[in-house]
Each structure stands twice: as structure tokens, then as C-alpha cells.
PDB file of C-alpha atoms in Angstrom:
ATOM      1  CA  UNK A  17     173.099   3.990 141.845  1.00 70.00           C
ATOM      2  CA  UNK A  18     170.174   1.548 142.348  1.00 70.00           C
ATOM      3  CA  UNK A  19     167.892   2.426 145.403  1.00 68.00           C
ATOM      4  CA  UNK A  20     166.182  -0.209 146.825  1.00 70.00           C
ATOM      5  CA  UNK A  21     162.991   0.574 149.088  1.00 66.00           C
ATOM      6  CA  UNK A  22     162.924  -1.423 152.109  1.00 68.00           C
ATOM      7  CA  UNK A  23     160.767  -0.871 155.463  1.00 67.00           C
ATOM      8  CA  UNK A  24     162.483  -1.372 158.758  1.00 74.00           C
ATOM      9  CA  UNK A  25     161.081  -4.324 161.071  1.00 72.00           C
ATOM     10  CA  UNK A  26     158.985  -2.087 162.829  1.00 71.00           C
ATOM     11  CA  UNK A  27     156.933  -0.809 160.121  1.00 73.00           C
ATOM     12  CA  UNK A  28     156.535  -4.160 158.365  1.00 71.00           C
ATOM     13  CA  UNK A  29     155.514  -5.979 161.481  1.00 70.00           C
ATOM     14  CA  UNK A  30     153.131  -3.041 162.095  1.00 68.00           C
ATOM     15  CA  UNK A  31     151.522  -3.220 158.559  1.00 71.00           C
ATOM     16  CA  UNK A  32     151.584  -7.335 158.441  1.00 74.00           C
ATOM     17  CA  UNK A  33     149.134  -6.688 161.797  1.00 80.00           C
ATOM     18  CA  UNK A  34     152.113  -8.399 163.981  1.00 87.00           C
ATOM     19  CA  UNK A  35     151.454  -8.997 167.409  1.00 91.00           C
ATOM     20  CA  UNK A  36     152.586 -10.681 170.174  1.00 92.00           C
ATOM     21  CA  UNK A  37     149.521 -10.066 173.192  1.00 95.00           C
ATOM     22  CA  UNK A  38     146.096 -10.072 172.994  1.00 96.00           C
ATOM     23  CA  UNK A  39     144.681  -7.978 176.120  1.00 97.00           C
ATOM     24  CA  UNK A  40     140.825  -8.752 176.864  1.00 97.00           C
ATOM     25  CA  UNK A  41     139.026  -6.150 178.790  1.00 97.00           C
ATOM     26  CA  UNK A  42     136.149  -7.514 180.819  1.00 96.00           C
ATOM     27  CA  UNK A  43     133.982  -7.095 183.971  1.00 94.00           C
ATOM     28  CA  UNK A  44     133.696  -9.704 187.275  1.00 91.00           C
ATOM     29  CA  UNK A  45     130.245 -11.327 186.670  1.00 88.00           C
ATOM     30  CA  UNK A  46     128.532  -9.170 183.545  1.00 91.00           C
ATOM     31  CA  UNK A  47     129.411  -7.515 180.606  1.00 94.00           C
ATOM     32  CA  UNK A  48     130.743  -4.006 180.523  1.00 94.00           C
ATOM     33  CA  UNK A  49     128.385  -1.079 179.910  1.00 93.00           C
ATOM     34  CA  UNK A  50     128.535   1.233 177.102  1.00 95.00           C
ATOM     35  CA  UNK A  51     130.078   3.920 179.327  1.00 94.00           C
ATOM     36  CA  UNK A  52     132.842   1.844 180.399  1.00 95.00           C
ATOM     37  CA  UNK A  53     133.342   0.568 177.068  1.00 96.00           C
ATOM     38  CA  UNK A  54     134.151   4.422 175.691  1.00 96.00           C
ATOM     39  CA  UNK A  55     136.263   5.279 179.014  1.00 96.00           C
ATOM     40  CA  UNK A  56     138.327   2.127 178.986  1.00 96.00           C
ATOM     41  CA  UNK A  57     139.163   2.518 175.268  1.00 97.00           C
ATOM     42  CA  UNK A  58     139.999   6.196 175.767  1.00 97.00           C
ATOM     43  CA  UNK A  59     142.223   4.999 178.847  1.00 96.00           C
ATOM     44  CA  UNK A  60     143.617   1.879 176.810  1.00 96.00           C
ATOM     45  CA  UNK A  61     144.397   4.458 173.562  1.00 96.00           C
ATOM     46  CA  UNK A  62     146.281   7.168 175.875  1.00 95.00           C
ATOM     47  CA  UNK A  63     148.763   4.406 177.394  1.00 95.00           C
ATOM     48  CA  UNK A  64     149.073   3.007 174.232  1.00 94.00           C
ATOM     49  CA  UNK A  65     150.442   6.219 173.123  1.00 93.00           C
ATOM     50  CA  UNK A  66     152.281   6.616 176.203  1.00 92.00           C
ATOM     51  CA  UNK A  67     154.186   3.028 175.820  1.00 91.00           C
ATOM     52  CA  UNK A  68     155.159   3.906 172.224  1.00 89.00           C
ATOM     53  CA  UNK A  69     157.706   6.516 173.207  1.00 89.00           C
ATOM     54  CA  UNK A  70     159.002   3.725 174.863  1.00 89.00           C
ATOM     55  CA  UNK A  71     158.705   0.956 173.039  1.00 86.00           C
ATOM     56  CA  UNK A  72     157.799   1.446 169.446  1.00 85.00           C
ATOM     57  CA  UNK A  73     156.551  -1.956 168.880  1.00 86.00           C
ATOM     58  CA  UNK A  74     153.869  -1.481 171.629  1.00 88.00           C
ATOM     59  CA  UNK A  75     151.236  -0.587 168.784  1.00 90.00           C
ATOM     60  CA  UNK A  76     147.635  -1.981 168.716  1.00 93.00           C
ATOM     61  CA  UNK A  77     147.806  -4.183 165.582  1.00 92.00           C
ATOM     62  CA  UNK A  78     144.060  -4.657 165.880  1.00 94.00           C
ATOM     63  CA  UNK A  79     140.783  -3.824 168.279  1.00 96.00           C
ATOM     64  CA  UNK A  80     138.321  -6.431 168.407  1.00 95.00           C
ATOM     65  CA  UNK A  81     134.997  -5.406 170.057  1.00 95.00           C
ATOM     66  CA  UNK A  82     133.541  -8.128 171.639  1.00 95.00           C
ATOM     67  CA  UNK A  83     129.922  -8.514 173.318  1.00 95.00           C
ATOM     68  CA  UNK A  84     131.524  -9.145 176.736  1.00 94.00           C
ATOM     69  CA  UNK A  85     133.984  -6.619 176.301  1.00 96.00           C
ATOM     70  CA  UNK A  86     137.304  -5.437 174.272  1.00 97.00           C
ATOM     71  CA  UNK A  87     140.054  -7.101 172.433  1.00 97.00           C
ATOM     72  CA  UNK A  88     143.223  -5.204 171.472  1.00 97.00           C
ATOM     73  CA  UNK A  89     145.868  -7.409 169.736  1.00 95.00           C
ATOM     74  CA  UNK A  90     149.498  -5.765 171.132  1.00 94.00           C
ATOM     75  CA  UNK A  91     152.444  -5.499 169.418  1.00 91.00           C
ATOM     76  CA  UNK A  92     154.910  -6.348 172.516  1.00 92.00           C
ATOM     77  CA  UNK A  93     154.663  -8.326 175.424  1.00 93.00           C
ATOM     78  CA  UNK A  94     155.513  -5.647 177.885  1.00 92.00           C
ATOM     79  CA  UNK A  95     153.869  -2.783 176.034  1.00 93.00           C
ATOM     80  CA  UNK A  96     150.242  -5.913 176.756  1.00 95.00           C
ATOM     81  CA  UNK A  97     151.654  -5.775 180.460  1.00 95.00           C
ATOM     82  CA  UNK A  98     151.979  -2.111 181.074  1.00 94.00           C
ATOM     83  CA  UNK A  99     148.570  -1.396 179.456  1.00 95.00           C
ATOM     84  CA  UNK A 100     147.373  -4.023 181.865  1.00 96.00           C
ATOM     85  CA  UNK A 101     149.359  -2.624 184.619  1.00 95.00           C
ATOM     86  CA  UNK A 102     147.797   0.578 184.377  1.00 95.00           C
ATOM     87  CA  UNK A 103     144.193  -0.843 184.114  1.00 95.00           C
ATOM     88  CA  UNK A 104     144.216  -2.715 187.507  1.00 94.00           C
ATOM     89  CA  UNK A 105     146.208   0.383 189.188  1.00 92.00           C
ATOM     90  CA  UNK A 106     143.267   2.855 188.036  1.00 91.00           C
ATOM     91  CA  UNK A 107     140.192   0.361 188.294  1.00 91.00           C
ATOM     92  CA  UNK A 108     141.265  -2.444 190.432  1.00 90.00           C
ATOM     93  CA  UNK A 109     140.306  -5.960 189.624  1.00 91.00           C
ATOM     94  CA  UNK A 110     141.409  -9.309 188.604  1.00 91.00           C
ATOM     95  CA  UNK A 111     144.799 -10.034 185.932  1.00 94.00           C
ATOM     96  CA  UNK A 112     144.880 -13.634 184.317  1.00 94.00           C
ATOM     97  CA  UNK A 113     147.793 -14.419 182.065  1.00 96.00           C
ATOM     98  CA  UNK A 114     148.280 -17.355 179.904  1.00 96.00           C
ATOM     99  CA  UNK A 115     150.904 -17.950 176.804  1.00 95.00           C
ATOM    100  CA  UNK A 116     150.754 -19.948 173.819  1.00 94.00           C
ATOM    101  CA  UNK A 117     153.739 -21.539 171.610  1.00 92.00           C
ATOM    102  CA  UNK A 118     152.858 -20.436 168.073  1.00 87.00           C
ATOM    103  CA  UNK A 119     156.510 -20.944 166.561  1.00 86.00           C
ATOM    104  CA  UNK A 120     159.801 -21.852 166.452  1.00 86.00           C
ATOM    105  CA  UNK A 121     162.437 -18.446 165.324  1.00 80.00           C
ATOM    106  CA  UNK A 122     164.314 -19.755 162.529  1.00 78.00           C
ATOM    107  CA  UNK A 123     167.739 -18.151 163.659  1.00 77.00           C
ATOM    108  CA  UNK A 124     167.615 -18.995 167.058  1.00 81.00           C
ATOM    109  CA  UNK A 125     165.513 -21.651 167.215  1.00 82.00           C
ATOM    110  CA  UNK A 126     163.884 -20.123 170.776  1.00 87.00           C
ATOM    111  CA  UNK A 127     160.337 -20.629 170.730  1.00 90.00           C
ATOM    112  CA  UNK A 128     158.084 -18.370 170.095  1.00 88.00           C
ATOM    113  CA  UNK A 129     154.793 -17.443 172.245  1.00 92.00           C
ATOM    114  CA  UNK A 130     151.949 -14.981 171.909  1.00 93.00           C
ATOM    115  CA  UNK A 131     150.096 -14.439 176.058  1.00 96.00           C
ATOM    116  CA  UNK A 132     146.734 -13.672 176.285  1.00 97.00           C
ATOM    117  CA  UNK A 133     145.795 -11.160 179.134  1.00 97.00           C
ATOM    118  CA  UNK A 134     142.709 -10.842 180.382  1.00 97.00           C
ATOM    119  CA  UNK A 135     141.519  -8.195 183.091  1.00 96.00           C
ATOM    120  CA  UNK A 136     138.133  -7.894 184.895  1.00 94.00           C
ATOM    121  CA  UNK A 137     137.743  -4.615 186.600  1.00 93.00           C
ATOM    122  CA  UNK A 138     135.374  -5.051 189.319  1.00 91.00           C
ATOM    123  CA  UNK A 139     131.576  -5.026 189.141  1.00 90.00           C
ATOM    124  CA  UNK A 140     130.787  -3.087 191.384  1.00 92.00           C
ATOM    125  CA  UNK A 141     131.330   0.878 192.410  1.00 91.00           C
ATOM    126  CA  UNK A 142     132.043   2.728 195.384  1.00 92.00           C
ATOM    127  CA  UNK A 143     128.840   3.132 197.521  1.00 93.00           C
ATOM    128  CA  UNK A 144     126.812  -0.062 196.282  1.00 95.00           C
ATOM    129  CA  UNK A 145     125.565  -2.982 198.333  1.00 95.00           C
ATOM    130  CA  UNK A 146     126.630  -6.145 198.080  1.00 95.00           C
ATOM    131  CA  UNK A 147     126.021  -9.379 199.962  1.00 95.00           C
ATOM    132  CA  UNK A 148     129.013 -10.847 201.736  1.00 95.00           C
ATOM    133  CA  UNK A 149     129.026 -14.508 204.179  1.00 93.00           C
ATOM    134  CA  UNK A 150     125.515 -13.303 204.303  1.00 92.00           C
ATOM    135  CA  UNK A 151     125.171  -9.439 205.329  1.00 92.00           C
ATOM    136  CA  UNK A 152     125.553  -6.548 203.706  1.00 94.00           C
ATOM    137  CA  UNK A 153     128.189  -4.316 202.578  1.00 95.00           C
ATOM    138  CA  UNK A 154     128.772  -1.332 201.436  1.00 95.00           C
ATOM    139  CA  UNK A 155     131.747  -0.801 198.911  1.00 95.00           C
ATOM    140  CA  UNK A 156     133.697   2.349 200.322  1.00 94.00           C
ATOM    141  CA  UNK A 157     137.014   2.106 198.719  1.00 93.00           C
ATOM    142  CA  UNK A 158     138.803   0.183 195.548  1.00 92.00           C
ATOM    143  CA  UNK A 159     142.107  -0.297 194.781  1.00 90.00           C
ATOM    144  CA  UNK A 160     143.761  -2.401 192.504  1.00 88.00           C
ATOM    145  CA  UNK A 161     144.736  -5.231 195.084  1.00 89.00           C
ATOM    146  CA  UNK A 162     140.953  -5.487 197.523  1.00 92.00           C
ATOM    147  CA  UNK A 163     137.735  -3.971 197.809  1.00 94.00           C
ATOM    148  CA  UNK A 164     137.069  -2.390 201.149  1.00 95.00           C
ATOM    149  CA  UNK A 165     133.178  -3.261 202.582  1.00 96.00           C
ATOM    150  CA  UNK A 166     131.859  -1.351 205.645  1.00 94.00           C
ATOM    151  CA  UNK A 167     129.118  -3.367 207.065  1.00 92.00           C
ATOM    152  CA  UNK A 168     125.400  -2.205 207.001  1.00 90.00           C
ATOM    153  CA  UNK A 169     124.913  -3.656 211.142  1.00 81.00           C
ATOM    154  CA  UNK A 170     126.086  -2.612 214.323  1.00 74.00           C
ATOM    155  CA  UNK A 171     129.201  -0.873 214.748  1.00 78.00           C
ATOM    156  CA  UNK A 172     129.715  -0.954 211.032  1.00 84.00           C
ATOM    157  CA  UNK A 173     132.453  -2.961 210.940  1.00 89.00           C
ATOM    158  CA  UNK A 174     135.375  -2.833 208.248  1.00 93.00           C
ATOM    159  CA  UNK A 175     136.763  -5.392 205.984  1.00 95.00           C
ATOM    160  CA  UNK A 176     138.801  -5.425 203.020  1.00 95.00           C
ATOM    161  CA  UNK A 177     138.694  -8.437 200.108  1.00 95.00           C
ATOM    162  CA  UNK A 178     141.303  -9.801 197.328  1.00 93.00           C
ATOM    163  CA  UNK A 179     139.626  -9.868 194.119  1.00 92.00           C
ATOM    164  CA  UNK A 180     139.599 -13.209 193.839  1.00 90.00           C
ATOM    165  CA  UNK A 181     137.301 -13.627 196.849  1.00 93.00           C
ATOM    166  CA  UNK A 182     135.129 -10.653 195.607  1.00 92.00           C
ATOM    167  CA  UNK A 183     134.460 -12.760 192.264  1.00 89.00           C
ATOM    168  CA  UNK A 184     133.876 -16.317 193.760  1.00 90.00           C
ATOM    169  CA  UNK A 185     132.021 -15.175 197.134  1.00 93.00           C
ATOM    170  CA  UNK A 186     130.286 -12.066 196.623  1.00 93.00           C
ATOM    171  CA  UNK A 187     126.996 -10.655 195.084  1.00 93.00           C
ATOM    172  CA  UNK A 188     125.508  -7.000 194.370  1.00 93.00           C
ATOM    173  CA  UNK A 189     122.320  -6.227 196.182  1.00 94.00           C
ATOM    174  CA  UNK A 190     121.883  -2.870 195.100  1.00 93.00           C
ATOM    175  CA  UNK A 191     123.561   0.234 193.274  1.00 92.00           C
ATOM    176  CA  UNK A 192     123.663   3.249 195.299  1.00 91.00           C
ATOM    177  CA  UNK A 193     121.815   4.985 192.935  1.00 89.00           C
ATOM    178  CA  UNK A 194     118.688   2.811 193.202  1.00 91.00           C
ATOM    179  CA  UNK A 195     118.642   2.850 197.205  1.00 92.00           C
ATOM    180  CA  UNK A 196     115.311   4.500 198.724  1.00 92.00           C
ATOM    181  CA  UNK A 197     115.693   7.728 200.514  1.00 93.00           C
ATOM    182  CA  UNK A 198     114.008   8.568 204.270  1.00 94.00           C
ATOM    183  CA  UNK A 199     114.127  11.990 205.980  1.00 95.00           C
ATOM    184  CA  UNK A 200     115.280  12.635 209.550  1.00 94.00           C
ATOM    185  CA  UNK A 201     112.452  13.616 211.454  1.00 94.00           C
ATOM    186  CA  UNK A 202     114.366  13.171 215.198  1.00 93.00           C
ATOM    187  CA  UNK A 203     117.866  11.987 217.171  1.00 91.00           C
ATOM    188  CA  UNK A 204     118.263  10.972 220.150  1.00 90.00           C
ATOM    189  CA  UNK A 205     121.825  10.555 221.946  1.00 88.00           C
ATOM    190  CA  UNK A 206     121.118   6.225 220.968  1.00 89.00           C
ATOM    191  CA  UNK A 207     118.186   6.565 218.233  1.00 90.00           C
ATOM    192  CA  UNK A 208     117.635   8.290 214.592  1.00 91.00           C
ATOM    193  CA  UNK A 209     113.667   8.159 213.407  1.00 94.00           C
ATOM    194  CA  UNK A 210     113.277   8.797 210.093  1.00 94.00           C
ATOM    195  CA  UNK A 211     110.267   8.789 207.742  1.00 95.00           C
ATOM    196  CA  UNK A 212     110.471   6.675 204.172  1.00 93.00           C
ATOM    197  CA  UNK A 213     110.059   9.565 201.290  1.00 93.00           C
ATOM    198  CA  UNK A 214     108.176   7.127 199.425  1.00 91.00           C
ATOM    199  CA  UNK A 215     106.036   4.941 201.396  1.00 91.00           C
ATOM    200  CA  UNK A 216     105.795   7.270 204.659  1.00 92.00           C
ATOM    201  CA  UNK A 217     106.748   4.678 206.713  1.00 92.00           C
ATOM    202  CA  UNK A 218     108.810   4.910 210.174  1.00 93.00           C
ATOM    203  CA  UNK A 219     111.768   3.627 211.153  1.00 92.00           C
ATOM    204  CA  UNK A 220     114.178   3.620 214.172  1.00 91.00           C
ATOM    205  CA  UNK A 221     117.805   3.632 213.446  1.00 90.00           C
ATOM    206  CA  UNK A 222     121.034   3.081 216.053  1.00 87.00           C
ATOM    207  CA  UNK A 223     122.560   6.250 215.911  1.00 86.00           C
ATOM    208  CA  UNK A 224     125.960   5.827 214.924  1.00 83.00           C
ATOM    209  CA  UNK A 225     126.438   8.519 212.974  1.00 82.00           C
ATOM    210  CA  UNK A 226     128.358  12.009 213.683  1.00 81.00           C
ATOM    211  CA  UNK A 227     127.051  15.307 213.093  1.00 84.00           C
ATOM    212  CA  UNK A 228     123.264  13.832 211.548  1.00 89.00           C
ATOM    213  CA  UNK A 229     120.765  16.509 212.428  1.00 90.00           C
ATOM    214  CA  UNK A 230     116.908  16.807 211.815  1.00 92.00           C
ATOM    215  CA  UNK A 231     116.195  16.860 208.069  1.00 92.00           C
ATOM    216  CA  UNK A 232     118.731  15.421 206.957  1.00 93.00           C
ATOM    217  CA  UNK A 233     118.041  12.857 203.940  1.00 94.00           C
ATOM    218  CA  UNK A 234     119.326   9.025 204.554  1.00 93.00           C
ATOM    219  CA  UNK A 235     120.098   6.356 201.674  1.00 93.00           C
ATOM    220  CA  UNK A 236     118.100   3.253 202.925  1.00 93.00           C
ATOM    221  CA  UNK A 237     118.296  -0.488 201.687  1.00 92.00           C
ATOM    222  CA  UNK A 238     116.010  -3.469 203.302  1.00 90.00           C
ATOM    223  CA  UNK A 239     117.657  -6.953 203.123  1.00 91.00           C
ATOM    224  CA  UNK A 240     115.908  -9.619 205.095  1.00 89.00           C
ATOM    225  CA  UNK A 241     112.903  -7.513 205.843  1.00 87.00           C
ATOM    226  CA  UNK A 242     115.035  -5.540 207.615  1.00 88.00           C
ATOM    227  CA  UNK A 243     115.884  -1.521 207.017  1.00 89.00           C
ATOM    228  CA  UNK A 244     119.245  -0.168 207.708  1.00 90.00           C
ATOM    229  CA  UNK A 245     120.830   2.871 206.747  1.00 90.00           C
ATOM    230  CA  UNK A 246     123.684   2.831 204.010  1.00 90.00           C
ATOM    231  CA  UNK A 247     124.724   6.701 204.366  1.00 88.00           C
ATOM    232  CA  UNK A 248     123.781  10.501 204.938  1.00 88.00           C
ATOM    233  CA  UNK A 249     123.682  11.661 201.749  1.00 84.00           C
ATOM    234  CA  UNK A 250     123.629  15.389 203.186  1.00 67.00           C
ATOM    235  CA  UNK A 251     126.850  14.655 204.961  1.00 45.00           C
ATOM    236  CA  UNK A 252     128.780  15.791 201.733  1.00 41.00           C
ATOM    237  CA  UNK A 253     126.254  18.777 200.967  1.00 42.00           C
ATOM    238  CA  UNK A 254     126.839  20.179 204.577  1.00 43.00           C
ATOM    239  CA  UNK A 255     130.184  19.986 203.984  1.00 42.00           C
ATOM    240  CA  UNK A 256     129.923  21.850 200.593  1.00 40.00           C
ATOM    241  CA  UNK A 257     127.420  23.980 202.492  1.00 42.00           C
ATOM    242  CA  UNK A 258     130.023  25.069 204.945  1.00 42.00           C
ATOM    243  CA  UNK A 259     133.000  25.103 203.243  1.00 43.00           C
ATOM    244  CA  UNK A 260     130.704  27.760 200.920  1.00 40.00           C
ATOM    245  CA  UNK A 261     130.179  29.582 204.280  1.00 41.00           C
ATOM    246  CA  UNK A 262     133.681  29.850 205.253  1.00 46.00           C
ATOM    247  CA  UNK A 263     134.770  31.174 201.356  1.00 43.00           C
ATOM    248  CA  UNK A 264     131.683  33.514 201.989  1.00 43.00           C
ATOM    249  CA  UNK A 265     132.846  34.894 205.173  1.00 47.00           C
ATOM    250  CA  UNK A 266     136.591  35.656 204.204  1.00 45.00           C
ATOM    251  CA  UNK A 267     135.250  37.249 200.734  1.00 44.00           C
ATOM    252  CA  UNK A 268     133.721  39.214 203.201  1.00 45.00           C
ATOM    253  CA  UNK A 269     136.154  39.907 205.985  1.00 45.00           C
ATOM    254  CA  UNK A 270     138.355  40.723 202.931  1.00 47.00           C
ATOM    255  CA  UNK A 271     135.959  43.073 201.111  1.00 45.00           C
ATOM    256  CA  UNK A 272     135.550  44.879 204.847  1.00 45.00           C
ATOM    257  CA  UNK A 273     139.699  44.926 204.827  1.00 49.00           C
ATOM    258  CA  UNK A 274     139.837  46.962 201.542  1.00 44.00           C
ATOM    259  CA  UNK A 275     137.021  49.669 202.711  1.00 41.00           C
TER     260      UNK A 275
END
């Protein structure tokens, strides 16, 4: 008995570096940074090995780094899609698909077509500015289908944009990280003052705000020489603050119980 070593269609695609996708990886308006380069590979690597237990030829046949961002050539069509799929439903952002005839299949004569997919997850993050028909935004929410913009003036008015009009139509101003700071130094039922930490200056705020008491630190941005306020950033640390309270007083009621 002769025995005759073969490899199964799978394995010799996988080793010939087969594919039929290429999925591109890139950010609205700028490269990606070296952080989201690691976390999106990570992300791309686990559904990869996710896909495989359901489609086996869902493999990456090769990972191109790229200087705007990253190139995986896919083994399958749909394993390209799902990876894609679960991109936009994590980050949000913008899916463009476009297919190529590369061959004829000798048995069937069908043609044959590799797709390029390319997602941009969006430039910006929750809590930045960004410049929208003119005013200013701030991003509160993402999703994969809008970004959701609460407006800087007035009654702080919300909107919500497709990615598409995000890309074309709208700018950052600022990170969140990089907006100044000013300390509440008085509140009145229509009016917040607060005093710049860096320049000392004061301003007068609308008071729209819930709960603000003296002290409390704001996150500032000027656009168009003029100030407004983009958040209380001690909203969430009074919240910590009292939820801390709360755990403090049962522990206590508790520890009173047992005596």
C-alpha cells in the first residue's frame, strides 16, 4: 500500500497565502495612533479567532501595516464582513466596499472576485469639541450608525449625525483632554461665575446646569472669543463621592446590626 500525502483545500489555500478580502483599517481625516493601532489589532485577532470556529477559511493570510493604518488580507468574504461588522458595531464609523474580478474558476466558469473593505472609525472621542454649520459641539455618544453632538450655546441643544456627514462637514476643535479648567466661585438661580485656573480671569456662565455648587471645577473651551462651558468635571466625582457615602453608611448600619 502506497500512501500518498495530500493537504486538504483548506490548508493549501492557507499556506499558498489565499485570500479572498483585504480589510483596511483607517481613521476619518488622520492616521490612527499607536494606541489604536495595538487595540484594533487585538480586537481584529480575537474575531478572527472567533470567525474560524465558524468558518475555517476566515484566516488572516497576511497583515500589512500601513502608515495610515492596517491591512489584513482575509481568507473569506464573510469571515472580511463579520470582522468589519464587528468593528463599526464597537467603534462606529464609516464601511466602503468595492470588488475586483481577478479570475475566471475553471470548473464553473463563475467569475471570480477579491472586495476590498475599508473602515474608518471616527476621529473623534466622546467629550471632544468639534465645529459643526459653525458652532460647537460636544461629542456625547457614538454608535456605529451617528455621532450624537450636544451644543456648547443656549439650551444645549441635541443632534445626532450619519458618518458620512461627520467626515465631509465636520472639524475637531479640541480634545477634552486639552480644554482649560475654571473653578466655581458663585451660582445664582440664572448665573455661574467662575474663575480661569490658569489665567485668573472671570467669567459669567447661563446656569443650565443641575446640582453645580461652589467649587466645583468646569472644562472650558473659547471659540470665537467667546468662553462657554463644555462640562462639570466634578459631576462624576460627586457622584463617586456619594455613592462612596452611601456604601460607607450601610457598612456601617451593618457593622451596628452585628453588635
Amino acid at each position: 500500500v502506497y500512501l500518498t500525502m495530500v493537504q486538504c483545500p483548506r490548508c493549501s489555500r492557507y499556506m499558498s497565502n489565499y485570500y479572498e478580502a483585504t480589510v483596511q483599517v483607517r481613521a476619518m481625516n488622520r492616521f490612527l495612533t499607536d494606541d489604536e493601532r495595538k487595540e484594533l489589532d487585538d480586537f481584529v485577532r480575537r474575531e478572527v479567532e472567533k470567525r474560524l470556529k465558524k468558518d475555517r477559511m476566515s484566516f488572516i493570510s497576511k497583515f500589512i501595516p500601513q502608515k495610515e493604518g492596517l491591512d489584513y488580507q482575509i481568507g473569506s468574504m464573510g469571515g472580511a464582513r463579520n470582522i468589519v461588522s464587528a468593528i463599526k458595531s464597537k467603534y462606529g464609523g464609516k464601511v466602503n466596499e468595492t470588488a475586483k474580478l481577478v479570475g475566471v474558476e475553471k470548473d464553473t466558469g463563475k467569475n471570480q472576485y477579491r472586495i476590498t473593505i475599508v473602515i474608518r472609525i471616527p476621529e473623534y472621542k466622546i467629550g471632544d469639541i468639534i465645529e459643526y454649520n459653525n458652532k460647537p459641539y460636544r461629542v456625547v455618544s457614538i454608535n456605529e450608525n451617528k455621532l450624537y453632538l450636544e451644543g456648547l450655546t443656549g439650551k444645549r441643544e441635541k443632534i445626532s449625525l450619519q458618518w458620512n456627514v461627520v467626515e465631509k462637514n465636520t472639524k475637531l476643535l479640541c480634545k477634552e483632554n486639552e480644554c482649560s479648567t475654571a473653578t466655581v466661585i458663585s451660582i445664582s438661580p440664572k448665573t455661574i461665575i467662575a474663575m480661569d485656573n490658569e489665567n485668573y480671569e472671570v467669567y459669567d456662565y447661563d446656569n443650565v446646569f443641575q446640582n453645580i455648587k461652589e467649587g466645583d471645577i468646569l472644562r472650558i473651551f473659547k471659540y470665537n472669543n467667546v468662553n462657554y462651558v463644555v462640562n462639570v468635571i466634578n459631576d462624576f466625582n460627586n457622584k463617586d463621592d456619594k455613592n462612596n457615602k452611601n456604601d460607607g453608611d450601610k457598612d456601617n448600619k451593618d457593622n451596628k446590626d452585628n453588635k
